[in-house]
PDB file of C-alpha atoms in Angstrom:
ATOM      1  CA  MET A   1       3.879  63.991  55.597  1.00 89.00           C
ATOM      2  CA  GLU A   2       6.801  65.441  53.605  1.00 91.00           C
ATOM      3  CA  LYS A   3       9.182  64.309  56.325  1.00 93.00           C
ATOM      4  CA  ILE A   4       7.556  60.866  56.535  1.00 95.00           C
ATOM      5  CA  ILE A   5       7.692  60.111  52.813  1.00 95.00           C
ATOM      6  CA  PHE A   6      11.109  61.666  52.117  1.00 96.00           C
ATOM      7  CA  PRO A   7      13.017  58.319  52.281  1.00 96.00           C
ATOM      8  CA  ILE A   8      10.629  56.783  49.717  1.00 97.00           C
ATOM      9  CA  LYS A   9       9.955  59.876  47.629  1.00 97.00           C
ATOM     10  CA  ASN A  10      11.246  58.306  44.406  1.00 97.00           C
ATOM     11  CA  GLU A  11       9.114  55.184  44.885  1.00 98.00           C
ATOM     12  CA  LEU A  12       6.011  57.306  45.454  1.00 97.00           C
ATOM     13  CA  GLU A  13       6.677  59.415  42.352  1.00 97.00           C
ATOM     14  CA  ILE A  14       6.916  56.253  40.246  1.00 98.00           C
ATOM     15  CA  PHE A  15       3.774  54.961  41.935  1.00 98.00           C
ATOM     16  CA  GLU A  16       1.769  58.110  41.084  1.00 97.00           C
ATOM     17  CA  ASN A  17       2.871  57.990  37.448  1.00 97.00           C
ATOM     18  CA  GLU A  18       1.984  54.309  37.117  1.00 97.00           C
ATOM     19  CA  LEU A  19      -1.376  54.836  38.828  1.00 97.00           C
ATOM     20  CA  LYS A  20      -2.155  57.651  36.379  1.00 96.00           C
ATOM     21  CA  GLU A  21      -1.449  55.280  33.484  1.00 95.00           C
ATOM     22  CA  VAL A  22      -3.703  52.615  35.009  1.00 96.00           C
ATOM     23  CA  ILE A  23      -6.573  55.067  35.527  1.00 95.00           C
ATOM     24  CA  ALA A  24      -6.086  56.570  32.049  1.00 93.00           C
ATOM     25  CA  SER A  25      -6.820  53.131  30.573  1.00 92.00           C
ATOM     26  CA  CYS A  26     -10.434  53.532  31.773  1.00 87.00           C
ATOM     27  CA  ASN A  27     -11.608  55.914  29.099  1.00 83.00           C
ATOM     28  CA  ASN A  28     -15.305  56.495  29.788  1.00 84.00           C
ATOM     29  CA  PHE A  29     -17.662  59.322  30.693  1.00 88.00           C
ATOM     30  CA  LEU A  30     -16.705  58.991  34.373  1.00 88.00           C
ATOM     31  CA  MET A  31     -13.012  59.647  33.731  1.00 90.00           C
ATOM     32  CA  GLN A  32     -12.937  63.144  35.212  1.00 91.00           C
ATOM     33  CA  ASP A  33     -14.758  62.029  38.362  1.00 91.00           C
ATOM     34  CA  LEU A  34     -12.559  58.951  38.659  1.00 93.00           C
ATOM     35  CA  GLU A  35      -9.357  60.984  38.380  1.00 93.00           C
ATOM     36  CA  LYS A  36     -10.608  63.402  41.021  1.00 92.00           C
ATOM     37  CA  PHE A  37     -11.498  60.512  43.319  1.00 92.00           C
ATOM     38  CA  MET A  38      -8.133  58.776  42.886  1.00 94.00           C
ATOM     39  CA  PHE A  39      -5.836  61.803  43.058  1.00 93.00           C
ATOM     40  CA  GLN A  40      -7.577  64.583  44.991  1.00 87.00           C
ATOM     41  CA  LYS A  41      -6.644  64.549  48.696  1.00 83.00           C
ATOM     42  CA  ALA A  42      -5.602  60.877  48.526  1.00 87.00           C
ATOM     43  CA  LYS A  43      -3.571  59.955  51.617  1.00 91.00           C
ATOM     44  CA  ARG A  44      -1.781  56.911  50.134  1.00 95.00           C
ATOM     45  CA  PHE A  45      -1.230  55.308  53.558  1.00 96.00           C
ATOM     46  CA  ARG A  46      -1.307  51.784  52.090  1.00 96.00           C
ATOM     47  CA  PRO A  47       1.320  52.235  49.349  1.00 97.00           C
ATOM     48  CA  ILE A  48       3.477  54.249  51.778  1.00 97.00           C
ATOM     49  CA  LEU A  49       3.386  51.311  54.187  1.00 98.00           C
ATOM     50  CA  VAL A  50       4.245  48.885  51.375  1.00 98.00           C
ATOM     51  CA  PHE A  51       7.298  50.928  50.367  1.00 98.00           C
ATOM     52  CA  LEU A  52       8.501  51.390  53.951  1.00 97.00           C
ATOM     53  CA  PHE A  53       8.045  47.684  54.686  1.00 97.00           C
ATOM     54  CA  ALA A  54       9.931  46.769  51.518  1.00 97.00           C
ATOM     55  CA  LYS A  55      12.849  48.982  52.560  1.00 97.00           C
ATOM     56  CA  ILE A  56      12.917  47.515  56.074  1.00 96.00           C
ATOM     57  CA  LEU A  57      12.793  43.992  54.631  1.00 96.00           C
ATOM     58  CA  LYS A  58      15.492  44.924  52.093  1.00 96.00           C
ATOM     59  CA  ILE A  59      13.344  43.803  49.160  1.00 96.00           C
ATOM     60  CA  GLU A  60      14.402  45.150  45.773  1.00 94.00           C
ATOM     61  CA  SER A  61      11.889  43.954  43.199  1.00 96.00           C
ATOM     62  CA  PRO A  62       9.693  45.543  40.502  1.00 96.00           C
ATOM     63  CA  LEU A  63       6.835  43.615  42.102  1.00 98.00           C
ATOM     64  CA  VAL A  64       6.868  46.033  45.053  1.00 98.00           C
ATOM     65  CA  GLN A  65       5.345  48.734  42.830  1.00 98.00           C
ATOM     66  CA  LYS A  66       2.658  46.328  41.629  1.00 98.00           C
ATOM     67  CA  ILE A  67       1.818  45.320  45.201  1.00 98.00           C
ATOM     68  CA  ALA A  68       1.479  48.998  46.130  1.00 98.00           C
ATOM     69  CA  LEU A  69      -0.814  49.620  43.136  1.00 98.00           C
ATOM     70  CA  VAL A  70      -2.967  46.620  43.986  1.00 97.00           C
ATOM     71  CA  THR A  71      -3.438  47.709  47.607  1.00 97.00           C
ATOM     72  CA  GLU A  72      -4.477  51.228  46.573  1.00 97.00           C
ATOM     73  CA  LEU A  73      -6.844  50.049  43.831  1.00 97.00           C
ATOM     74  CA  ILE A  74      -8.566  47.490  46.074  1.00 96.00           C
ATOM     75  CA  HIS A  75      -8.863  50.067  48.846  1.00 94.00           C
ATOM     76  CA  SER A  76     -10.366  52.594  46.408  1.00 95.00           C
ATOM     77  CA  ALA A  77     -12.847  50.022  45.111  1.00 95.00           C
ATOM     78  CA  SER A  78     -13.890  49.230  48.678  1.00 93.00           C
ATOM     79  CA  LEU A  79     -14.511  52.928  49.371  1.00 93.00           C
ATOM     80  CA  VAL A  80     -16.836  53.235  46.374  1.00 95.00           C
ATOM     81  CA  HIS A  81     -18.758  50.137  47.447  1.00 93.00           C
ATOM     82  CA  ASP A  82     -18.844  51.261  51.095  1.00 90.00           C
ATOM     83  CA  ASP A  83     -20.418  54.560  50.054  1.00 92.00           C
ATOM     84  CA  ILE A  84     -23.240  52.623  48.388  1.00 92.00           C
ATOM     85  CA  ILE A  85     -23.790  50.378  51.409  1.00 87.00           C
ATOM     86  CA  ASP A  86     -23.707  53.325  53.813  1.00 84.00           C
ATOM     87  CA  GLU A  87     -25.587  55.674  51.440  1.00 87.00           C
ATOM     88  CA  GLU A  88     -22.832  58.248  51.881  1.00 88.00           C
ATOM     89  CA  LYS A  89     -23.313  61.509  50.011  1.00 90.00           C
ATOM     90  CA  THR A  90     -19.807  62.946  50.361  1.00 88.00           C
ATOM     91  CA  ARG A  91     -16.233  61.736  50.673  1.00 87.00           C
ATOM     92  CA  ARG A  92     -13.258  64.095  51.013  1.00 81.00           C
ATOM     93  CA  ASN A  93     -15.768  66.961  50.795  1.00 82.00           C
ATOM     94  CA  THR A  94     -16.900  65.955  47.293  1.00 87.00           C
ATOM     95  CA  PRO A  95     -20.024  64.057  46.153  1.00 91.00           C
ATOM     96  CA  THR A  96     -19.642  60.273  46.091  1.00 93.00           C
ATOM     97  CA  PHE A  97     -20.241  58.221  42.960  1.00 94.00           C
ATOM     98  CA  TYR A  98     -23.351  56.893  44.710  1.00 95.00           C
ATOM     99  CA  ASP A  99     -24.746  60.375  45.349  1.00 94.00           C
ATOM    100  CA  LYS A 100     -23.853  61.761  41.930  1.00 92.00           C
ATOM    101  CA  PHE A 101     -24.730  58.823  39.664  1.00 94.00           C
ATOM    102  CA  GLY A 102     -26.796  56.384  41.720  1.00 95.00           C
ATOM    103  CA  SER A 103     -26.075  52.898  42.990  1.00 95.00           C
ATOM    104  CA  LYS A 104     -25.930  51.153  39.581  1.00 95.00           C
ATOM    105  CA  ILE A 105     -23.135  53.331  38.187  1.00 95.00           C
ATOM    106  CA  ALA A 106     -21.343  53.381  41.546  1.00 95.00           C
ATOM    107  CA  VAL A 107     -21.339  49.571  41.733  1.00 96.00           C
ATOM    108  CA  LEU A 108     -19.886  49.392  38.232  1.00 95.00           C
ATOM    109  CA  GLU A 109     -17.236  52.004  39.080  1.00 95.00           C
ATOM    110  CA  GLY A 110     -16.180  50.058  42.156  1.00 95.00           C
ATOM    111  CA  ASP A 111     -16.078  46.887  40.072  1.00 95.00           C
ATOM    112  CA  LEU A 112     -13.974  48.675  37.467  1.00 95.00           C
ATOM    113  CA  LEU A 113     -11.392  49.623  40.079  1.00 96.00           C
ATOM    114  CA  LEU A 114     -11.379  46.058  41.346  1.00 95.00           C
ATOM    115  CA  SER A 115     -10.821  44.769  37.803  1.00 96.00           C
ATOM    116  CA  LEU A 116      -7.811  47.091  37.479  1.00 96.00           C
ATOM    117  CA  ALA A 117      -6.443  45.605  40.704  1.00 97.00           C
ATOM    118  CA  LEU A 118      -6.968  42.106  39.317  1.00 96.00           C
ATOM    119  CA  GLU A 119      -5.046  43.047  36.157  1.00 96.00           C
ATOM    120  CA  LYS A 120      -2.109  44.143  38.290  1.00 96.00           C
ATOM    121  CA  ILE A 121      -2.352  41.033  40.474  1.00 96.00           C
ATOM    122  CA  SER A 122      -2.120  38.917  37.310  1.00 96.00           C
ATOM    123  CA  GLU A 123       1.282  40.538  36.646  1.00 97.00           C
ATOM    124  CA  THR A 124       2.677  39.249  39.961  1.00 97.00           C
ATOM    125  CA  THR A 125       3.133  35.667  41.170  1.00 97.00           C
ATOM    126  CA  LEU A 126       0.703  32.864  41.909  1.00 97.00           C
ATOM    127  CA  GLU A 127       1.538  33.094  45.608  1.00 97.00           C
ATOM    128  CA  ILE A 128       0.813  36.838  45.714  1.00 97.00           C
ATOM    129  CA  SER A 129      -2.452  36.236  43.837  1.00 97.00           C
ATOM    130  CA  LYS A 130      -3.479  33.680  46.455  1.00 97.00           C
ATOM    131  CA  ILE A 131      -2.597  36.065  49.290  1.00 97.00           C
ATOM    132  CA  PHE A 132      -4.780  38.846  47.922  1.00 96.00           C
ATOM    133  CA  ALA A 133      -7.624  36.442  47.114  1.00 95.00           C
ATOM    134  CA  LYS A 134      -7.613  35.134  50.689  1.00 94.00           C
ATOM    135  CA  ARG A 135      -7.450  38.577  52.269  1.00 93.00           C
ATOM    136  CA  ILE A 136     -10.135  40.075  49.993  1.00 92.00           C
ATOM    137  CA  LYS A 137     -12.425  37.168  50.875  1.00 91.00           C
ATOM    138  CA  LYS A 138     -11.942  37.802  54.597  1.00 89.00           C
ATOM    139  CA  THR A 139     -12.543  41.525  54.128  1.00 88.00           C
ATOM    140  CA  ILE A 140     -15.863  40.871  52.406  1.00 88.00           C
ATOM    141  CA  GLN A 141     -16.779  38.421  55.161  1.00 85.00           C
ATOM    142  CA  GLY A 142     -16.134  41.244  57.623  1.00 80.00           C
ATOM    143  CA  GLU A 143     -18.537  43.491  55.719  1.00 81.00           C
ATOM    144  CA  ILE A 144     -21.154  40.729  55.716  1.00 83.00           C
ATOM    145  CA  GLU A 145     -20.707  40.225  59.468  1.00 79.00           C
ATOM    146  CA  GLN A 146     -21.206  43.947  59.986  1.00 74.00           C
ATOM    147  CA  ASN A 147     -24.522  43.866  58.128  1.00 73.00           C
ATOM    148  CA  GLN A 148     -25.507  40.498  59.598  1.00 72.00           C
ATOM    149  CA  HIS A 149     -25.473  41.859  63.141  1.00 65.00           C
ATOM    150  CA  PRO A 150     -27.174  45.278  63.068  1.00 66.00           C
ATOM    151  CA  LYS A 151     -27.051  47.225  66.319  1.00 77.00           C
ATOM    152  CA  ASN A 152     -24.455  44.829  67.714  1.00 77.00           C
ATOM    153  CA  ILE A 153     -23.270  45.792  71.210  1.00 80.00           C
ATOM    154  CA  ASP A 154     -20.968  42.797  71.776  1.00 87.00           C
ATOM    155  CA  LEU A 155     -17.407  44.085  72.184  1.00 91.00           C
ATOM    156  CA  GLY A 156     -15.776  40.846  71.011  1.00 91.00           C
ATOM    157  CA  LEU A 157     -17.896  40.740  67.869  1.00 89.00           C
ATOM    158  CA  TYR A 158     -17.061  44.382  67.151  1.00 90.00           C
ATOM    159  CA  TYR A 159     -13.314  43.717  67.312  1.00 92.00           C
ATOM    160  CA  LYS A 160     -13.634  40.609  65.150  1.00 90.00           C
ATOM    161  CA  LYS A 161     -15.665  42.459  62.528  1.00 87.00           C
ATOM    162  CA  THR A 162     -13.347  45.462  62.636  1.00 88.00           C
ATOM    163  CA  TYR A 163     -10.278  43.280  62.213  1.00 89.00           C
ATOM    164  CA  ASN A 164     -11.775  41.346  59.295  1.00 88.00           C
ATOM    165  CA  LYS A 165     -13.056  44.484  57.605  1.00 84.00           C
ATOM    166  CA  THR A 166      -9.829  46.484  57.691  1.00 87.00           C
ATOM    167  CA  ALA A 167      -6.760  44.541  58.814  1.00 90.00           C
ATOM    168  CA  ASN A 168      -6.976  42.001  55.995  1.00 90.00           C
ATOM    169  CA  LEU A 169      -6.298  44.500  53.219  1.00 90.00           C
ATOM    170  CA  PHE A 170      -3.426  46.041  55.187  1.00 93.00           C
ATOM    171  CA  LEU A 171      -1.990  42.588  55.829  1.00 95.00           C
ATOM    172  CA  ALA A 172      -2.346  41.532  52.178  1.00 96.00           C
ATOM    173  CA  GLY A 173       0.346  43.985  51.072  1.00 96.00           C
ATOM    174  CA  LEU A 174       2.685  42.941  53.874  1.00 97.00           C
ATOM    175  CA  GLU A 175       2.212  39.214  53.282  1.00 97.00           C
ATOM    176  CA  ALA A 176       2.795  39.757  49.566  1.00 97.00           C
ATOM    177  CA  LEU A 177       6.168  41.309  50.475  1.00 98.00           C
ATOM    178  CA  PHE A 178       6.937  38.378  52.776  1.00 97.00           C
ATOM    179  CA  SER A 179       6.526  36.103  49.752  1.00 97.00           C
ATOM    180  CA  LEU A 180       9.402  37.987  48.102  1.00 96.00           C
ATOM    181  CA  GLY A 181      11.701  37.726  51.094  1.00 90.00           C
ATOM    182  CA  LYS A 182      11.140  36.393  54.582  1.00 89.00           C
ATOM    183  CA  LYS A 183       8.434  36.886  57.184  1.00 93.00           C
ATOM    184  CA  ASP A 184       9.025  39.347  60.003  1.00 95.00           C
ATOM    185  CA  ASN A 185       6.723  38.692  62.975  1.00 96.00           C
ATOM    186  CA  ASN A 186       7.395  42.148  64.406  1.00 96.00           C
ATOM    187  CA  LEU A 187       6.044  43.827  61.285  1.00 97.00           C
ATOM    188  CA  PHE A 188       3.116  41.390  61.155  1.00 97.00           C
ATOM    189  CA  GLU A 189       2.100  42.198  64.757  1.00 97.00           C
ATOM    190  CA  PHE A 190       2.620  45.898  64.080  1.00 97.00           C
ATOM    191  CA  MET A 191       0.285  45.734  61.107  1.00 97.00           C
ATOM    192  CA  LYS A 192      -2.444  43.953  63.076  1.00 96.00           C
ATOM    193  CA  ASN A 193      -2.409  46.523  65.893  1.00 97.00           C
ATOM    194  CA  TYR A 194      -2.082  49.471  63.522  1.00 97.00           C
ATOM    195  CA  ALA A 195      -4.938  48.354  61.282  1.00 96.00           C
ATOM    196  CA  LEU A 196      -7.277  47.802  64.223  1.00 95.00           C
ATOM    197  CA  ALA A 197      -6.440  51.229  65.657  1.00 96.00           C
ATOM    198  CA  PHE A 198      -6.851  52.785  62.202  1.00 95.00           C
ATOM    199  CA  GLN A 199     -10.406  51.469  61.763  1.00 94.00           C
ATOM    200  CA  ILE A 200     -11.482  52.343  65.307  1.00 96.00           C
ATOM    201  CA  LYS A 201     -10.164  55.880  64.714  1.00 96.00           C
ATOM    202  CA  ASN A 202     -12.217  56.065  61.496  1.00 93.00           C
ATOM    203  CA  ASP A 203     -15.271  54.818  63.386  1.00 93.00           C
ATOM    204  CA  ILE A 204     -14.806  57.523  66.016  1.00 94.00           C
ATOM    205  CA  ASP A 205     -14.394  60.231  63.361  1.00 92.00           C
ATOM    206  CA  ASN A 206     -17.591  59.045  61.676  1.00 89.00           C
ATOM    207  CA  PHE A 207     -19.470  59.148  64.965  1.00 89.00           C
ATOM    208  CA  LYS A 208     -18.166  62.630  65.833  1.00 89.00           C
ATOM    209  CA  ASN A 209     -19.069  64.016  62.394  1.00 85.00           C
ATOM    210  CA  ASN A 210     -22.119  62.708  60.528  1.00 79.00           C
ATOM    211  CA  LYS A 211     -22.953  59.531  62.504  1.00 83.00           C
ATOM    212  CA  THR A 212     -23.831  57.644  59.312  1.00 82.00           C
ATOM    213  CA  ASP A 213     -22.654  54.366  60.854  1.00 84.00           C
ATOM    214  CA  PHE A 214     -25.010  54.883  63.786  1.00 84.00           C
ATOM    215  CA  LYS A 215     -27.919  55.911  61.558  1.00 81.00           C
ATOM    216  CA  ASN A 216     -27.402  52.767  59.461  1.00 81.00           C
ATOM    217  CA  GLY A 217     -27.573  50.583  62.562  1.00 81.00           C
ATOM    218  CA  ASN A 218     -23.819  49.941  62.708  1.00 85.00           C
ATOM    219  CA  TYR A 219     -22.874  50.456  66.327  1.00 88.00           C
ATOM    220  CA  THR A 220     -19.197  51.296  66.775  1.00 92.00           C
ATOM    221  CA  LEU A 221     -17.017  51.569  69.868  1.00 94.00           C
ATOM    222  CA  PRO A 222     -18.390  54.811  71.447  1.00 93.00           C
ATOM    223  CA  VAL A 223     -21.946  53.456  71.226  1.00 91.00           C
ATOM    224  CA  ILE A 224     -20.952  50.015  72.515  1.00 91.00           C
ATOM    225  CA  TYR A 225     -19.211  51.643  75.491  1.00 93.00           C
ATOM    226  CA  PHE A 226     -22.376  53.685  76.109  1.00 90.00           C
ATOM    227  CA  PHE A 227     -24.517  50.546  76.287  1.00 88.00           C
ATOM    228  CA  MET A 228     -21.982  48.807  78.502  1.00 88.00           C
ATOM    229  CA  GLU A 229     -22.334  51.546  81.105  1.00 86.00           C
ATOM    230  CA  ASN A 230     -26.008  52.402  80.570  1.00 83.00           C
ATOM    231  CA  LYS A 231     -28.334  49.427  80.814  1.00 75.00           C
ATOM    232  CA  VAL A 232     -31.004  50.771  78.475  1.00 73.00           C
ATOM    233  CA  ALA A 233     -32.860  49.278  75.535  1.00 63.00           C
ATOM    234  CA  ASN A 234     -32.472  52.239  73.200  1.00 73.00           C
ATOM    235  CA  ILE A 235     -30.135  55.137  72.716  1.00 77.00           C
ATOM    236  CA  ASN A 236     -30.737  58.846  72.225  1.00 73.00           C
ATOM    237  CA  ILE A 237     -28.573  60.170  69.420  1.00 73.00           C
ATOM    238  CA  ASP A 238     -28.436  63.534  71.211  1.00 74.00           C
ATOM    239  CA  ALA A 239     -27.016  61.991  74.403  1.00 76.00           C
ATOM    240  CA  ASN A 240     -23.640  63.157  75.685  1.00 82.00           C
ATOM    241  CA  PHE A 241     -21.046  60.742  74.315  1.00 88.00           C
ATOM    242  CA  ASP A 242     -17.929  62.706  75.296  1.00 92.00           C
ATOM    243  CA  GLU A 243     -16.929  60.161  77.954  1.00 93.00           C
ATOM    244  CA  PHE A 244     -17.292  57.236  75.560  1.00 93.00           C
ATOM    245  CA  ILE A 245     -15.526  58.983  72.684  1.00 94.00           C
ATOM    246  CA  ALA A 246     -12.623  59.711  75.053  1.00 96.00           C
ATOM    247  CA  LYS A 247     -12.588  56.069  76.169  1.00 96.00           C
ATOM    248  CA  SER A 248     -12.566  54.929  72.523  1.00 96.00           C
ATOM    249  CA  LEU A 249      -9.702  57.301  71.705  1.00 97.00           C
ATOM    250  CA  LYS A 250      -7.818  55.830  74.651  1.00 97.00           C
ATOM    251  CA  GLU A 251      -8.177  52.395  73.046  1.00 97.00           C
ATOM    252  CA  VAL A 252      -6.757  53.799  69.797  1.00 97.00           C
ATOM    253  CA  GLU A 253      -3.837  55.197  71.795  1.00 97.00           C
ATOM    254  CA  ASN A 254      -3.239  51.824  73.488  1.00 97.00           C
ATOM    255  CA  LEU A 255      -3.255  49.985  70.160  1.00 97.00           C
ATOM    256  CA  LYS A 256      -0.996  52.633  68.629  1.00 97.00           C
ATOM    257  CA  ASN A 257       1.509  52.201  71.455  1.00 97.00           C
ATOM    258  CA  GLU A 258       1.377  48.422  71.038  1.00 97.00           C
ATOM    259  CA  ALA A 259       2.024  48.842  67.308  1.00 97.00           C
ATOM    260  CA  ILE A 260       5.062  51.048  67.973  1.00 97.00           C
ATOM    261  CA  ASP A 261       6.302  48.592  70.620  1.00 97.00           C
ATOM    262  CA  ASN A 262       6.193  45.879  67.937  1.00 97.00           C
ATOM    263  CA  LEU A 263       8.866  47.844  66.064  1.00 96.00           C
ATOM    264  CA  LEU A 264      11.355  48.020  68.942  1.00 93.00           C
ATOM    265  CA  ASN A 265      13.254  44.904  67.848  1.00 91.00           C
ATOM    266  CA  ILE A 266      13.546  46.057  64.246  1.00 93.00           C
ATOM    267  CA  GLU A 267      16.927  47.436  63.222  1.00 91.00           C
ATOM    268  CA  SER A 268      16.901  51.205  63.530  1.00 89.00           C
ATOM    269  CA  SER A 269      16.757  53.044  60.209  1.00 94.00           C
ATOM    270  CA  ILE A 270      15.232  56.076  58.538  1.00 96.00           C
ATOM    271  CA  TYR A 271      12.497  53.770  57.231  1.00 97.00           C
ATOM    272  CA  LYS A 272      11.633  52.524  60.717  1.00 97.00           C
ATOM    273  CA  ASN A 273      11.526  56.141  61.928  1.00 96.00           C
ATOM    274  CA  SER A 274       9.185  57.073  59.074  1.00 97.00           C
ATOM    275  CA  LEU A 275       6.966  54.125  59.984  1.00 97.00           C
ATOM    276  CA  ILE A 276       6.722  55.317  63.589  1.00 97.00           C
ATOM    277  CA  GLU A 277       6.016  58.890  62.487  1.00 97.00           C
ATOM    278  CA  LEU A 278       3.341  57.701  60.049  1.00 97.00           C
ATOM    279  CA  THR A 279       1.722  55.723  62.875  1.00 97.00           C
ATOM    280  CA  ASN A 280       1.615  58.773  65.137  1.00 96.00           C
ATOM    281  CA  TYR A 281       0.424  61.024  62.308  1.00 96.00           C
ATOM    282  CA  SER A 282      -2.383  58.818  61.004  1.00 95.00           C
ATOM    283  CA  LEU A 283      -3.692  57.879  64.470  1.00 95.00           C
ATOM    284  CA  ARG A 284      -3.512  61.301  66.105  1.00 89.00           C
ATOM    285  CA  GLY A 285      -6.577  62.330  68.103  1.00 69.00           C
TER     286      GLY A 285
END
């Protein structure tokens, strides 16, 4: 990661300082837990992408930092809310807000993070506000679709839900940058393929580890592949899924390669190279 972020190291240092100020404004009894959640083992993929995109698009604006903050705050809020929906007990090897304080406090904490994002959005432009509003709406619709179709084994529906659930927040940051410069279809197609691969990879990791998605009736790609090849009514959680996990990882690899191919026509630069390395790093098997 040090090599990947080196070209945007200054931007990330400013980002971390500004995020600390934003979080410090929430002075309540959950402050210590909130700081740990926001800063301990945080990967920062979304702000890193925003800064790399901005460099590639040659955008120099103080709004880039605000866009990066908004993407991270909305993502963090979604994680807190997801943990409630999925009844997750741990995240990053620490207890979730849901497990430690219960659903009521966890909902409020997620809402608090979302309100911080809204404050930052209000400091941008009307067009950027509309972009985030549209993308957040689609993300929530993706979550509703996921819970509307429990034990779904339709491949097309899975991809649609996965795209809506994850790609929209990734795309919000990129589209916000487009509003400050000009649209780049190569980056847009990259982001779509990357985001889809990113969520499928997360689904596979969940299935390989604690299987909470499966236990909650949310069938992801390995399980869907299982049903496609085994015409059975039910599934045994102890069945051998190695073949279907490998097939799912192959799909991640295909999408990753498509994402990198989308960058071929972009002018070569250290920022493009970092983007390719980040793609390989974050989607590694």
